[in-house]
Short mmCIF file of C-alpha atoms and ligand atoms in Angstrom, two decimals:
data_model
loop_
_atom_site.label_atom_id
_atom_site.label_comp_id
_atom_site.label_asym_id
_atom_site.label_seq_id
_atom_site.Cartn_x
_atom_site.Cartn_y
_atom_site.Cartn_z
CA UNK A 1 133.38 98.03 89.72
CA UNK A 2 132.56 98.27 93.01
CA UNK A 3 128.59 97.84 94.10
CA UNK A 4 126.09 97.23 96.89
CA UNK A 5 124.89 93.52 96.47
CA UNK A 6 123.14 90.89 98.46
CA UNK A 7 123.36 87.16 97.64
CA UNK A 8 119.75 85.81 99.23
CA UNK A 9 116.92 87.53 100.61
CA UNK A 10 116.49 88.64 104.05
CA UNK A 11 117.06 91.86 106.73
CA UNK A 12 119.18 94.73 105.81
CA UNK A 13 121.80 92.74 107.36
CA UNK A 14 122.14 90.67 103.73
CA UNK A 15 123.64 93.84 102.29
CA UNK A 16 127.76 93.96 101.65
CA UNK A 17 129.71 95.74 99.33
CA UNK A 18 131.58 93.98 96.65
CA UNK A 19 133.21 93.85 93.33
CA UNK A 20 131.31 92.59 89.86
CA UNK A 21 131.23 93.82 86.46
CA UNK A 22 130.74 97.13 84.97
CA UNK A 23 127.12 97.47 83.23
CA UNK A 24 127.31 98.72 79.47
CA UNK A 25 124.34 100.67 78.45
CA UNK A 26 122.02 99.05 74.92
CA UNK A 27 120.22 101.42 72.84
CA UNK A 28 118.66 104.35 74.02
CA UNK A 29 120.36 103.88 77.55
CA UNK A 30 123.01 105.61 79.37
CA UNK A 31 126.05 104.85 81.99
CA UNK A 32 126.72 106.96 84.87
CA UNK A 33 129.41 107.07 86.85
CA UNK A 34 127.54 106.94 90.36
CA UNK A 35 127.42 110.18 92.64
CA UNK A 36 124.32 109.26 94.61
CA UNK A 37 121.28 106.67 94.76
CA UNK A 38 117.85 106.65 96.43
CA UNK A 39 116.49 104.23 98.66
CA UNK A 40 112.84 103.71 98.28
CA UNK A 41 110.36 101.23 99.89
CA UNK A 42 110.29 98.98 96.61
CA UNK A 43 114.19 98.24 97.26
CA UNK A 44 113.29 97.49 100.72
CA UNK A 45 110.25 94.94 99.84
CA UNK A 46 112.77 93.35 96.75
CA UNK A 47 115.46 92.81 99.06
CA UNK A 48 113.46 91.48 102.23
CA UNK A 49 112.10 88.80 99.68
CA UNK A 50 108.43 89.32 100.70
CA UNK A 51 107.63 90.69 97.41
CA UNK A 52 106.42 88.62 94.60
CA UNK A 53 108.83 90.37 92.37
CA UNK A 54 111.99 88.90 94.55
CA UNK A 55 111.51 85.69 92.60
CA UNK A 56 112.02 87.49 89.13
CA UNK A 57 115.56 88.58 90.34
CA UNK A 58 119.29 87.09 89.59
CA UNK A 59 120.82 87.05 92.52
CA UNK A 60 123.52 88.59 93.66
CA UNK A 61 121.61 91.41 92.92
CA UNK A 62 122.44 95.19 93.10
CA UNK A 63 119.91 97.51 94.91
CA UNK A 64 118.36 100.80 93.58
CA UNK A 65 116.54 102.20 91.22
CA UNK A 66 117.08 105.98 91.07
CA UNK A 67 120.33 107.22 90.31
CA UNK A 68 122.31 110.32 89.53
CA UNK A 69 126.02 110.54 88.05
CA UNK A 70 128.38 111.53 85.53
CA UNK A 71 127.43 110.21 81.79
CA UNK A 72 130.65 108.02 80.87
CA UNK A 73 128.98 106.06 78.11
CA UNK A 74 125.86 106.48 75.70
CA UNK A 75 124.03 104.13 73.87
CA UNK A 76 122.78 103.88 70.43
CA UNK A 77 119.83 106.12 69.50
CA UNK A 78 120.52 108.58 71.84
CA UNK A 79 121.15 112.43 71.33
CA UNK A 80 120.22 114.26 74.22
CA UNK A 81 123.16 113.78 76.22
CA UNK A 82 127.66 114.19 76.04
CA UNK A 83 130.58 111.88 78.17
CA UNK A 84 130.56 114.12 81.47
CA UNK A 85 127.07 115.63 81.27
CA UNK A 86 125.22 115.54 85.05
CA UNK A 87 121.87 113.75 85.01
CA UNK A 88 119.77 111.91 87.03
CA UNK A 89 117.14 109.38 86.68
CA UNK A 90 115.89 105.45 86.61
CA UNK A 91 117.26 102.20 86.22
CA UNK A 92 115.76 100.25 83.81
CA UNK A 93 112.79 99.07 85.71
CA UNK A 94 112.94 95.35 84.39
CA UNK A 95 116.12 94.85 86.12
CA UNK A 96 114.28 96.35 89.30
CA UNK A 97 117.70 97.55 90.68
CA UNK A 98 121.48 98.36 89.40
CA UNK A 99 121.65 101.78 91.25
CA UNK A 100 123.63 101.38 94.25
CA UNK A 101 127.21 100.78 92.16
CA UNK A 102 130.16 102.29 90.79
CA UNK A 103 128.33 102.30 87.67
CA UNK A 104 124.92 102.66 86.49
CA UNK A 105 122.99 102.24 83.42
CA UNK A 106 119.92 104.46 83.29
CA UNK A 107 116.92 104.27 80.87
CA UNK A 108 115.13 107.69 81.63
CA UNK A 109 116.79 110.62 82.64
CA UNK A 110 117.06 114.56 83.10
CA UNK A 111 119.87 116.81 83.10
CA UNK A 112 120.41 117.72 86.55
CA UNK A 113 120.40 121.68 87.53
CA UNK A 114 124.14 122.69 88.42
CA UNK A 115 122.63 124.02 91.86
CA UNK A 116 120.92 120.56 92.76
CA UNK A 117 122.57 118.77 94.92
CA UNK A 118 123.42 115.03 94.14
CA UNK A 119 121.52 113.86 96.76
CA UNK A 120 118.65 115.04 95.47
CA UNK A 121 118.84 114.50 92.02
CA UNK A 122 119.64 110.85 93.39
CA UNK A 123 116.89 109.98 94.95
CA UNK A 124 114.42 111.83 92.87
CA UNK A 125 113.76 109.96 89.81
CA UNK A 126 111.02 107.07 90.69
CA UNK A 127 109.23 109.89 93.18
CA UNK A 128 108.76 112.30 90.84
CA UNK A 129 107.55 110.00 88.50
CA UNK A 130 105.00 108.04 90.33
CA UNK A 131 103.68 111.75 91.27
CA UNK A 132 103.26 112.92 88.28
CA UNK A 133 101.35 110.10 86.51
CA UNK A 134 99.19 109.97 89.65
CA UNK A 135 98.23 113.47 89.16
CA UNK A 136 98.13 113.18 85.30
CA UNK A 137 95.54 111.08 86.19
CA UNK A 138 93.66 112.95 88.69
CA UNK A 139 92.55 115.98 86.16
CA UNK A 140 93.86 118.63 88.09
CA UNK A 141 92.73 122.50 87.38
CA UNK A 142 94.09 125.36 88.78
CA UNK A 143 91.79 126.18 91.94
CA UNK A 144 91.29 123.00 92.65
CA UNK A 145 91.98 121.62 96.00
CA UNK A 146 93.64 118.24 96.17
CA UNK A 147 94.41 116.11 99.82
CA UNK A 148 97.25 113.95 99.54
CA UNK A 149 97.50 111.31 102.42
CA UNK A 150 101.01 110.37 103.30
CA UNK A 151 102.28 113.57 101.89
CA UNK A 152 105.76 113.25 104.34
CA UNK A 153 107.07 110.45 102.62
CA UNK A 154 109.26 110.30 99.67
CA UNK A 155 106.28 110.19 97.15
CA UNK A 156 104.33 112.27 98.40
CA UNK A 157 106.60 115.07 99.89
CA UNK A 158 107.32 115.58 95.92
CA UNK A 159 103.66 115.17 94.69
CA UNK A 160 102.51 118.24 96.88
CA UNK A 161 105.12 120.47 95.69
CA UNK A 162 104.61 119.23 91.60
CA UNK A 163 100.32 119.75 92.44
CA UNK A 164 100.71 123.59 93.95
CA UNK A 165 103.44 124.16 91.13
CA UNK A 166 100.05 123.19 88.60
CA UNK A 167 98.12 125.92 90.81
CA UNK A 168 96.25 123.15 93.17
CA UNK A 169 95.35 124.02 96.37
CA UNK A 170 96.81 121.07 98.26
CA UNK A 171 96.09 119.71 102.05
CA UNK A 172 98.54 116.76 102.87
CA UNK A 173 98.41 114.49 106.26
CA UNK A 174 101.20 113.92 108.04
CA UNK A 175 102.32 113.21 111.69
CA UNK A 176 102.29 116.07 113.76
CA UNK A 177 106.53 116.50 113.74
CA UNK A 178 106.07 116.99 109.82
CA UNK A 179 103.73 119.72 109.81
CA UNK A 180 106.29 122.45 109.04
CA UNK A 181 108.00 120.70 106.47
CA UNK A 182 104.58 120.41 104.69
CA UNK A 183 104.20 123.95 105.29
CA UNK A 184 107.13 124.81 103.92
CA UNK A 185 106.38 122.42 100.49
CA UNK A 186 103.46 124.69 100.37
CA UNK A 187 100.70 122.25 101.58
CA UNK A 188 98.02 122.99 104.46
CA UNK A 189 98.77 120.10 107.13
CA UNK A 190 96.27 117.53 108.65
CA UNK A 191 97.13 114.63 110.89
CA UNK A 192 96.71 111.22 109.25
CA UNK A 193 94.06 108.78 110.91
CA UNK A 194 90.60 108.18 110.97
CA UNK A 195 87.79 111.78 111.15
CA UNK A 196 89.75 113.26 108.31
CA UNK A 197 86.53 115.15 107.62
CA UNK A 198 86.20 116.32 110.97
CA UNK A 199 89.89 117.87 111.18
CA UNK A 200 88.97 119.10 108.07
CA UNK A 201 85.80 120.88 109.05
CA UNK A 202 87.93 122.20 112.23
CA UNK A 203 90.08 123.95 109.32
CA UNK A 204 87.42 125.41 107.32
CA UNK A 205 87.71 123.48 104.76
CA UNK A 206 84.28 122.79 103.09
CA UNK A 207 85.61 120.94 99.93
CA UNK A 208 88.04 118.38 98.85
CA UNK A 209 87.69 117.95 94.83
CA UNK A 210 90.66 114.99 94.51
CA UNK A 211 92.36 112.87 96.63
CA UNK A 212 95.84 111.32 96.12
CA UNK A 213 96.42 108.15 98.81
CA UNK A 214 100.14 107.56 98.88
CA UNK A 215 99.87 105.77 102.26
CA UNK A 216 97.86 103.01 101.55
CA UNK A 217 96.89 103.06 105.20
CA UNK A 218 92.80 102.17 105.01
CA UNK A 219 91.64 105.86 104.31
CA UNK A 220 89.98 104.95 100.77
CA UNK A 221 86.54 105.30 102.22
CA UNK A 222 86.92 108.47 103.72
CA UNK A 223 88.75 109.98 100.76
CA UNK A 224 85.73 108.68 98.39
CA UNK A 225 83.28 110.22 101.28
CA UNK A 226 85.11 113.85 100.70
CA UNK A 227 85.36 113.95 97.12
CA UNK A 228 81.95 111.99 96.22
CA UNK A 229 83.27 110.32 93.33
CA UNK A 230 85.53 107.36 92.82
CA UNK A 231 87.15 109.16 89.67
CA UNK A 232 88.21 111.78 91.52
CA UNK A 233 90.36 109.55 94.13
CA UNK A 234 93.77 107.46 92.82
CA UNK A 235 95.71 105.20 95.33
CA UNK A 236 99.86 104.59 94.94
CA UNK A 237 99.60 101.75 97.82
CA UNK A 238 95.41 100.62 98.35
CA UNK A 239 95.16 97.26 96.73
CA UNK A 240 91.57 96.91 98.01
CA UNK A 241 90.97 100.03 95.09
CA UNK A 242 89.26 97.98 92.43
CA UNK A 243 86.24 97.20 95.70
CA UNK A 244 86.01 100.90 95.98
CA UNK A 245 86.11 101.58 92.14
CA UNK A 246 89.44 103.82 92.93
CA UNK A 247 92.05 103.66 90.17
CA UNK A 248 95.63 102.15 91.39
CA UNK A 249 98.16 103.38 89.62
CA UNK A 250 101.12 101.05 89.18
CA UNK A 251 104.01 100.41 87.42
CA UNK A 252 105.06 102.25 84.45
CA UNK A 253 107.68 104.40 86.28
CA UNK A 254 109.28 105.01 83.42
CA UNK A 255 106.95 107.81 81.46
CA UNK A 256 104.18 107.64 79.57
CA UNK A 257 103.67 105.53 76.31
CA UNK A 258 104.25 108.58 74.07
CA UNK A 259 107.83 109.12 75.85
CA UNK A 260 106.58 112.37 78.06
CA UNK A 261 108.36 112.28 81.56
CA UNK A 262 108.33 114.09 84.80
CA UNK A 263 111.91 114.51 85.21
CA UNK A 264 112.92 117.66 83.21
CA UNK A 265 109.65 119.39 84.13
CA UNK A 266 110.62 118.99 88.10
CA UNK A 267 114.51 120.14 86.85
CA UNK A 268 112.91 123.27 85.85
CA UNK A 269 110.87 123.97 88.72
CA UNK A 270 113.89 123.29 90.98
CA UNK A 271 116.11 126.00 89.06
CA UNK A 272 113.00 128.43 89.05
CA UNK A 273 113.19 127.83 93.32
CA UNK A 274 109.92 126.00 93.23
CA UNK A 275 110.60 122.39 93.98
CA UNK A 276 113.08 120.37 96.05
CA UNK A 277 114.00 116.83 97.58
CA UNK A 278 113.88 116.60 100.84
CA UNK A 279 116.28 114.35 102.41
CA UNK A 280 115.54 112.65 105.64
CA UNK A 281 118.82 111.11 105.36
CA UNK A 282 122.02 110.63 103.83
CA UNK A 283 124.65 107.71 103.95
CA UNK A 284 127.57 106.45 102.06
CA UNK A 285 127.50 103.82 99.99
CA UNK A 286 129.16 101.43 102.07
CA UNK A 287 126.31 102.06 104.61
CA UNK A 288 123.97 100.84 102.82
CA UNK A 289 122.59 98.39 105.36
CA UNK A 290 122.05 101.20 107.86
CA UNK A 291 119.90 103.19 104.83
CA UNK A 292 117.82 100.35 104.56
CA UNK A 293 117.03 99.73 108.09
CA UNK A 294 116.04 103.86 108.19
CA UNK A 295 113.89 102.93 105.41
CA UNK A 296 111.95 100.11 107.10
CA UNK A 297 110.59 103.00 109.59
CA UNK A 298 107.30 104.19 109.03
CA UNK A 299 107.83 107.74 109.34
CA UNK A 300 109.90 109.67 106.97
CA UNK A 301 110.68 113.44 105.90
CA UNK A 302 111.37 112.59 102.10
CA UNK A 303 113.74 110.28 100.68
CA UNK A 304 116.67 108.30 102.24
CA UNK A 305 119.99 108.48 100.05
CA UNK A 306 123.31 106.85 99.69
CA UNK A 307 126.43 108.91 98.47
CA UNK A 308 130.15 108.40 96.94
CA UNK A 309 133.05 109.31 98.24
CA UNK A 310 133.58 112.31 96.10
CA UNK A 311 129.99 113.47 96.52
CA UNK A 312 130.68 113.71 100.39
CA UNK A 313 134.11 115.33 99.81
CA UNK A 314 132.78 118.41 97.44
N1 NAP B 1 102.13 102.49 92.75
C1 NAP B 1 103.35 102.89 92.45
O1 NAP B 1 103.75 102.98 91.29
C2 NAP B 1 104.26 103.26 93.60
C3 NAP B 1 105.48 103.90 93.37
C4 NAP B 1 106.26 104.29 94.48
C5 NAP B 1 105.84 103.98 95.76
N2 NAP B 1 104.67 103.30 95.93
C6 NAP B 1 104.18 102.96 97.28
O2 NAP B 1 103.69 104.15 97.87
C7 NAP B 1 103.89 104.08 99.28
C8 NAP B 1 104.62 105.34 99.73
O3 NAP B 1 105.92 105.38 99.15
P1 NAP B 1 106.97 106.42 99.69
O4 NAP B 1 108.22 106.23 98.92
O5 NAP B 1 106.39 107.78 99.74
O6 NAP B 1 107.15 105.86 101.20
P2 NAP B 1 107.87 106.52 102.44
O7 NAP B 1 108.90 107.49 101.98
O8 NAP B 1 108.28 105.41 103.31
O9 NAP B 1 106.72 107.38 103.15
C9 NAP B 1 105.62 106.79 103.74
C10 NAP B 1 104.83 107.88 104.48
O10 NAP B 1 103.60 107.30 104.93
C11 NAP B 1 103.17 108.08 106.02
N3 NAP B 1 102.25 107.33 106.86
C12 NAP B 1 102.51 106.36 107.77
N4 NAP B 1 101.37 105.93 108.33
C13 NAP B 1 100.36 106.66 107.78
C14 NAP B 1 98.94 106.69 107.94
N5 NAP B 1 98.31 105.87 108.78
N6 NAP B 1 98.23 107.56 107.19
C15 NAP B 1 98.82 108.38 106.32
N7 NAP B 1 100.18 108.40 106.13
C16 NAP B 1 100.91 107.55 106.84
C17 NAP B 1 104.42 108.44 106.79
O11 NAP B 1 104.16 109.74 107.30
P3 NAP B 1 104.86 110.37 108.60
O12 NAP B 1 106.35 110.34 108.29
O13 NAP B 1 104.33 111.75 108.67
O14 NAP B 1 104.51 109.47 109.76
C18 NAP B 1 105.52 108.42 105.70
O15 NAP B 1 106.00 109.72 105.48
C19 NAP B 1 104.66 102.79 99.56
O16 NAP B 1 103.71 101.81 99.93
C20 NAP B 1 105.26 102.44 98.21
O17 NAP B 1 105.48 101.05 98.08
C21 NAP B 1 103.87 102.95 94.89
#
């Protein structure tokens, strides 16, 4: 099969497209034939080989952890899918990549909606599930009113829309040139930076019950200042949390222990009009380098994709 691989760690320039063999999916997995496949900072930080995870990977190694495709072949154990179903979904996060080919073996998936386009189901899965175990964990009522910081980006551009689909009241911060899209997510917009409360105030808004960091950009502090309780305050990206007494929430992409994932629940809201991927950009696979140097920029309008041929052509 053909697949995006790099041999040894370094700048997006390490990327090439090659030939290797075709994955076959174990027990409770599936194989996709590959329509599209998200680019998220983790690939990024693998491939650049300043993450400690880097060492854990075989090299050549194939970029990409969310995928969406064609099922051409099902594993043992499972039931919920048949050969030419559309789905989309994650890798199996051990192998912390395998997306970005021909062929892909996925561990937890959704059926796609027939209006979704691939693009979006491709670069959804990881988002939508780091969003939705953050704000598992955050307790959310309806009424409630939730700031997410970093809410342009590919995380949190989903978590806003999944929190006012549970009835939250939700602020995000953003550069200024992202304010409509937030709008249009259905989140009140803020500028990111230092005074949050004070832009707040200038809003009217007297309370803030939970706060969502996805930036990981120093606002901890502040965030605990608004809400008044560590509890009420989780962090995607702060690894000074535990000095705060903030929860990080890590790992675990794929669902909770009892099986319960994000993924169908976000198919839904996208057929009922309510939820959506946006794409800051899409390339095709053999672009792959240039998707990965858009990634490395700091500012973002949702998730950066690569597509197949056929995807492009239909
Ligand atoms: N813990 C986990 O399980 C987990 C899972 C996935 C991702 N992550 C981490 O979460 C972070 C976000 O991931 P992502 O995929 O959403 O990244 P992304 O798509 O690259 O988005 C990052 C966003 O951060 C915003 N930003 C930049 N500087 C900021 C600041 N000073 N204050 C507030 N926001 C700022 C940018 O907003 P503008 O575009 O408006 O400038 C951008 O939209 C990354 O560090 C990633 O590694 C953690």
């Amino acid at each position: 099969m053909f697949a995006v691989q790099y041999d040894g760690f370094g700048g997006p320039e390490v990327l090439h497209l090659g030939t290797t063999d075709a994955p076959h999916p174990r027990a409770g997995q599936i194989r996709i034939r590959l329509q599209a496949a998200g680019v998220s900072p983790v690939d990024v930080g693998l491939r650049s080989g300043r993450t400690p995870m880097s060492a854990q990977l075989p090299l050549p190694h194939i970029p990409g952890v969310d995928a969406a495709g064609i099922v051409d072949e099902i594993g043992d154990d499972v039931d919920d899918v048949t050969v030419g179903d559309h789905v989309f979904g994650i890798v199996e996060l051990a192998r912390l990549g395998g997306a970005s080919a021909q062929f892909a073996v996925l561990q937890l998936w959704a059926h796609k909606p027939s209006t979704m386009p691939w693009a979006q189901a491709g670069a959804a899965g990881t988002s939508i599930e780091t969003a939705t175990r953050a704000l598992d964990l955050l307790d959310l009522r309806p009424g409630l009113t939730l700031l997410v910081d970093g809410a342009a980006g590919g995380v949190g551009s989903i978590a806003i829309q999944l929190a006012a689909a549970r009835g939250i009241n939700v602020i995000g911060t953003a550069r200024a040139d992202n304010h409509d899209l937030l709008r249009q997510l259905g989140a009140t917009p803020l500028t990111y930076g230092p005074d949050l409360t004070n832009r707040l105030d200038a809003l009217g808004v007297t309370r803030v019950d939970r706060a969502l960091d996805v930036a990981g950009a120093g606002s901890l502090p502040e965030l605990l200042h608004l809400t008044g309780d560590p509890t009420a305050v989780v962090t995607l990206a702060d690894f000074t949390a535990p000095t705060h007494g903030v929860r990080l929430s890590m790992g675990q992409l794929a669902g909770q222990p009892d099986g319960r994932h994000g993924l169908p629940a976000a198919a839904e809201l996208f057929t009922e009009g309510r939820f959506r991927v946006p794409i800051d950009a899409a390339f095709p696979l053999e672009k792959a380098a240039d998707a990965h140097q858009a990634a490395e920029r700091g500012s973002r309008r949702g998730k950066i994709v690569l597509t197949v041929d056929d995807v492009r052509e239909s």
